[in-house]
Amino acid sequence: MAIHFNHTILSAHDSRSSAEFLVDLLGLPAPTRWGPFQVVATENGANLDYMNVDGVITPQHYAFLVSEPEFDDIFARIRERKLSYWADPGRTKPEEINRHDGGRGLYFEETNGHLIEVITRPYGSGGWNP
Ligand SMILES: [Fe+2]
């Protein structure tokens, strides 16, 4: 089966600055423009396409699998910028990271309130199954 997740659209009030914030924080290449989108490209070929919208944005959730050194770098940037972060998606554990599946994980909000997760192990890869 040759079906690969290709892209999703993220609502934004300023697509350019939102995309720049995300690539800067994650250490990804600069966003590119395609039509109405500011495109954030990931290593596995799935793109996050920021698009400007008016009005209230309903926050969505996006998760990124990163290496341990990348996690260190991302975590350092989060702390440098004094961004809030949590160990859980319900945001009951501020200023903590999780250790699910023997890796590390955390959650933070990007500029539109979308909840971004970074993990070093895919869900279930270490046998963790709450
Ligand atoms: Fe998640």
mmCIF file of C-alpha atoms and ligand atoms in Angstrom:
data_model
loop_
_atom_site.group_PDB
_atom_site.id
_atom_site.type_symbol
_atom_site.label_atom_id
_atom_site.label_comp_id
_atom_site.label_asym_id
_atom_site.label_seq_id
_atom_site.Cartn_x
_atom_site.Cartn_y
_atom_site.Cartn_z
ATOM 1 C CA MET A 1 0.000 0.000 0.000
ATOM 2 C CA ALA A 2 1.612 3.240 -1.117
ATOM 3 C CA ILE A 3 -0.346 5.745 0.874
ATOM 4 C CA HIS A 4 1.706 8.426 2.596
ATOM 5 C CA PHE A 5 0.416 11.280 4.699
ATOM 6 C CA ASN A 6 1.308 14.324 2.606
ATOM 7 C CA HIS A 7 0.132 17.567 4.214
ATOM 8 C CA THR A 8 -2.282 19.283 6.522
ATOM 9 C CA ILE A 9 -3.480 22.881 6.807
ATOM 10 C CA LEU A 10 -2.988 24.978 9.918
ATOM 11 C CA SER A 11 -5.160 28.034 10.405
ATOM 12 C CA ALA A 12 -3.209 31.163 11.276
ATOM 13 C CA HIS A 13 -3.671 34.892 11.674
ATOM 14 C CA ASP A 14 -0.210 35.532 10.196
ATOM 15 C CA SER A 15 0.837 32.494 8.212
ATOM 16 C CA ARG A 16 4.343 33.729 7.462
ATOM 17 C CA SER A 17 5.349 34.575 11.019
ATOM 18 C CA SER A 18 3.620 31.438 12.306
ATOM 19 C CA ALA A 19 5.574 29.225 9.932
ATOM 20 C CA GLU A 20 8.793 31.038 10.779
ATOM 21 C CA PHE A 21 8.146 30.581 14.501
ATOM 22 C CA LEU A 22 7.648 26.837 14.071
ATOM 23 C CA VAL A 23 10.667 26.172 11.847
ATOM 24 C CA ASP A 24 12.834 28.302 14.088
ATOM 25 C CA LEU A 25 11.778 26.449 17.199
ATOM 26 C CA LEU A 26 12.020 22.985 15.657
ATOM 27 C CA GLY A 27 15.192 23.651 13.674
ATOM 28 C CA LEU A 28 13.577 22.979 10.299
ATOM 29 C CA PRO A 29 14.379 24.625 6.925
ATOM 30 C CA ALA A 30 12.815 28.020 6.199
ATOM 31 C CA PRO A 31 9.176 27.848 5.095
ATOM 32 C CA THR A 32 8.328 28.180 1.415
ATOM 33 C CA ARG A 33 5.255 29.730 -0.175
ATOM 34 C CA TRP A 34 2.909 27.682 -2.332
ATOM 35 C CA GLY A 35 -0.274 29.449 -3.358
ATOM 36 C CA PRO A 36 -1.983 30.721 -0.206
ATOM 37 C CA PHE A 37 0.182 28.542 2.046
ATOM 38 C CA GLN A 38 3.364 28.970 4.004
ATOM 39 C CA VAL A 39 4.749 25.458 3.868
ATOM 40 C CA VAL A 40 6.718 23.851 6.678
ATOM 41 C CA ALA A 41 8.406 20.719 5.345
ATOM 42 C CA THR A 42 9.441 17.783 7.515
ATOM 43 C CA GLU A 43 12.012 15.062 6.894
ATOM 44 C CA ASN A 44 9.428 12.410 6.063
ATOM 45 C CA GLY A 45 7.882 14.512 3.319
ATOM 46 C CA ALA A 46 4.739 15.560 5.176
ATOM 47 C CA ASN A 47 4.098 19.291 5.034
ATOM 48 C CA LEU A 48 2.318 21.602 7.428
ATOM 49 C CA ASP A 49 0.705 24.343 5.370
ATOM 50 C CA TYR A 50 -0.124 27.527 7.257
ATOM 51 C CA MET A 51 -3.019 29.491 5.801
ATOM 52 C CA ASN A 52 -4.428 32.827 6.906
ATOM 53 C CA VAL A 53 -7.984 32.859 8.232
ATOM 54 C CA ASP A 54 -10.171 35.480 9.843
ATOM 55 C CA GLY A 55 -11.824 35.077 13.199
ATOM 56 C CA VAL A 56 -11.384 32.545 15.938
ATOM 57 C CA ILE A 57 -8.959 29.673 15.373
ATOM 58 C CA THR A 58 -9.812 26.270 16.782
ATOM 59 C CA PRO A 59 -6.548 24.853 18.113
ATOM 60 C CA GLN A 60 -5.415 21.558 16.638
ATOM 61 C CA HIS A 61 -2.667 19.147 17.660
ATOM 62 C CA TYR A 62 0.486 18.264 15.724
ATOM 63 C CA ALA A 63 3.230 15.910 16.878
ATOM 64 C CA PHE A 64 6.823 15.654 15.701
ATOM 65 C CA LEU A 65 9.177 12.719 16.155
ATOM 66 C CA VAL A 66 12.689 14.048 16.801
ATOM 67 C CA SER A 67 16.066 12.629 17.783
ATOM 68 C CA GLU A 68 17.396 12.953 21.321
ATOM 69 C CA PRO A 69 19.895 15.716 20.312
ATOM 70 C CA GLU A 70 17.117 17.547 18.459
ATOM 71 C CA PHE A 71 14.944 17.300 21.551
ATOM 72 C CA ASP A 72 17.764 18.872 23.577
ATOM 73 C CA ASP A 73 17.982 21.758 21.086
ATOM 74 C CA ILE A 74 14.221 22.297 20.915
ATOM 75 C CA PHE A 75 13.862 22.122 24.692
ATOM 76 C CA ALA A 76 16.679 24.658 25.073
ATOM 77 C CA ARG A 77 14.945 27.064 22.669
ATOM 78 C CA ILE A 78 11.639 26.673 24.530
ATOM 79 C CA ARG A 79 13.328 27.536 27.816
ATOM 80 C CA GLU A 80 15.353 30.391 26.302
ATOM 81 C CA ARG A 81 12.129 31.974 25.072
ATOM 82 C CA LYS A 82 10.364 31.266 28.343
ATOM 83 C CA LEU A 83 7.538 29.474 26.539
ATOM 84 C CA SER A 84 5.118 27.425 28.595
ATOM 85 C CA TYR A 85 5.456 23.679 28.178
ATOM 86 C CA TRP A 86 3.800 20.625 29.633
ATOM 87 C CA ALA A 87 4.367 16.894 30.003
ATOM 88 C CA ASP A 88 0.794 16.089 28.993
ATOM 89 C CA PRO A 89 -1.770 17.243 26.410
ATOM 90 C CA GLY A 90 -4.234 18.189 29.142
ATOM 91 C CA ARG A 91 -1.628 20.662 30.398
ATOM 92 C CA THR A 92 -1.869 19.486 33.993
ATOM 93 C CA LYS A 93 1.911 19.082 34.312
ATOM 94 C CA PRO A 94 3.567 22.439 33.558
ATOM 95 C CA GLU A 95 7.338 22.712 33.275
ATOM 96 C CA GLU A 96 7.677 18.950 33.081
ATOM 97 C CA ILE A 97 8.493 16.554 30.281
ATOM 98 C CA ASN A 98 7.295 12.975 29.982
ATOM 99 C CA ARG A 99 9.276 9.768 29.593
ATOM 100 C CA HIS A 100 6.778 7.713 27.658
ATOM 101 C CA ASP A 101 8.142 4.665 25.889
ATOM 102 C CA GLY A 102 11.573 5.285 27.365
ATOM 103 C CA GLY A 103 12.010 8.521 25.456
ATOM 104 C CA ARG A 104 11.186 12.154 26.158
ATOM 105 C CA GLY A 105 8.199 14.241 25.204
ATOM 106 C CA LEU A 106 6.663 17.636 25.810
ATOM 107 C CA TYR A 107 3.917 19.944 24.573
ATOM 108 C CA PHE A 108 3.923 23.660 23.825
ATOM 109 C CA GLU A 109 1.701 26.120 21.966
ATOM 110 C CA GLU A 110 2.669 27.791 18.734
ATOM 111 C CA THR A 111 1.543 31.317 17.889
ATOM 112 C CA ASN A 112 -2.086 30.428 17.046
ATOM 113 C CA GLY A 113 -2.647 28.160 20.027
ATOM 114 C CA HIS A 114 -2.078 24.896 18.159
ATOM 115 C CA LEU A 115 -0.658 22.328 20.561
ATOM 116 C CA ILE A 116 2.700 21.080 19.328
ATOM 117 C CA GLU A 117 4.191 17.883 20.696
ATOM 118 C CA VAL A 118 7.754 16.699 20.321
ATOM 119 C CA ILE A 119 8.621 13.101 21.160
ATOM 120 C CA THR A 120 11.764 11.031 20.787
ATOM 121 C CA ARG A 121 9.971 7.668 20.559
ATOM 122 C CA PRO A 122 6.794 6.859 18.645
ATOM 123 C CA TYR A 123 3.755 6.022 20.764
ATOM 124 C CA GLY A 124 3.876 2.403 21.910
ATOM 125 C CA SER A 125 7.445 1.805 20.711
ATOM 126 C CA GLY A 126 8.683 1.176 24.237
ATOM 127 C CA GLY A 127 5.659 -0.745 25.450
ATOM 128 C CA TRP A 128 4.086 2.206 27.266
ATOM 129 C CA ASN A 129 0.320 1.903 27.010
ATOM 130 C CA PRO A 130 -1.561 3.773 29.736
HETATM 131 FE FE FE B 1 -0.072 13.571 20.410
#
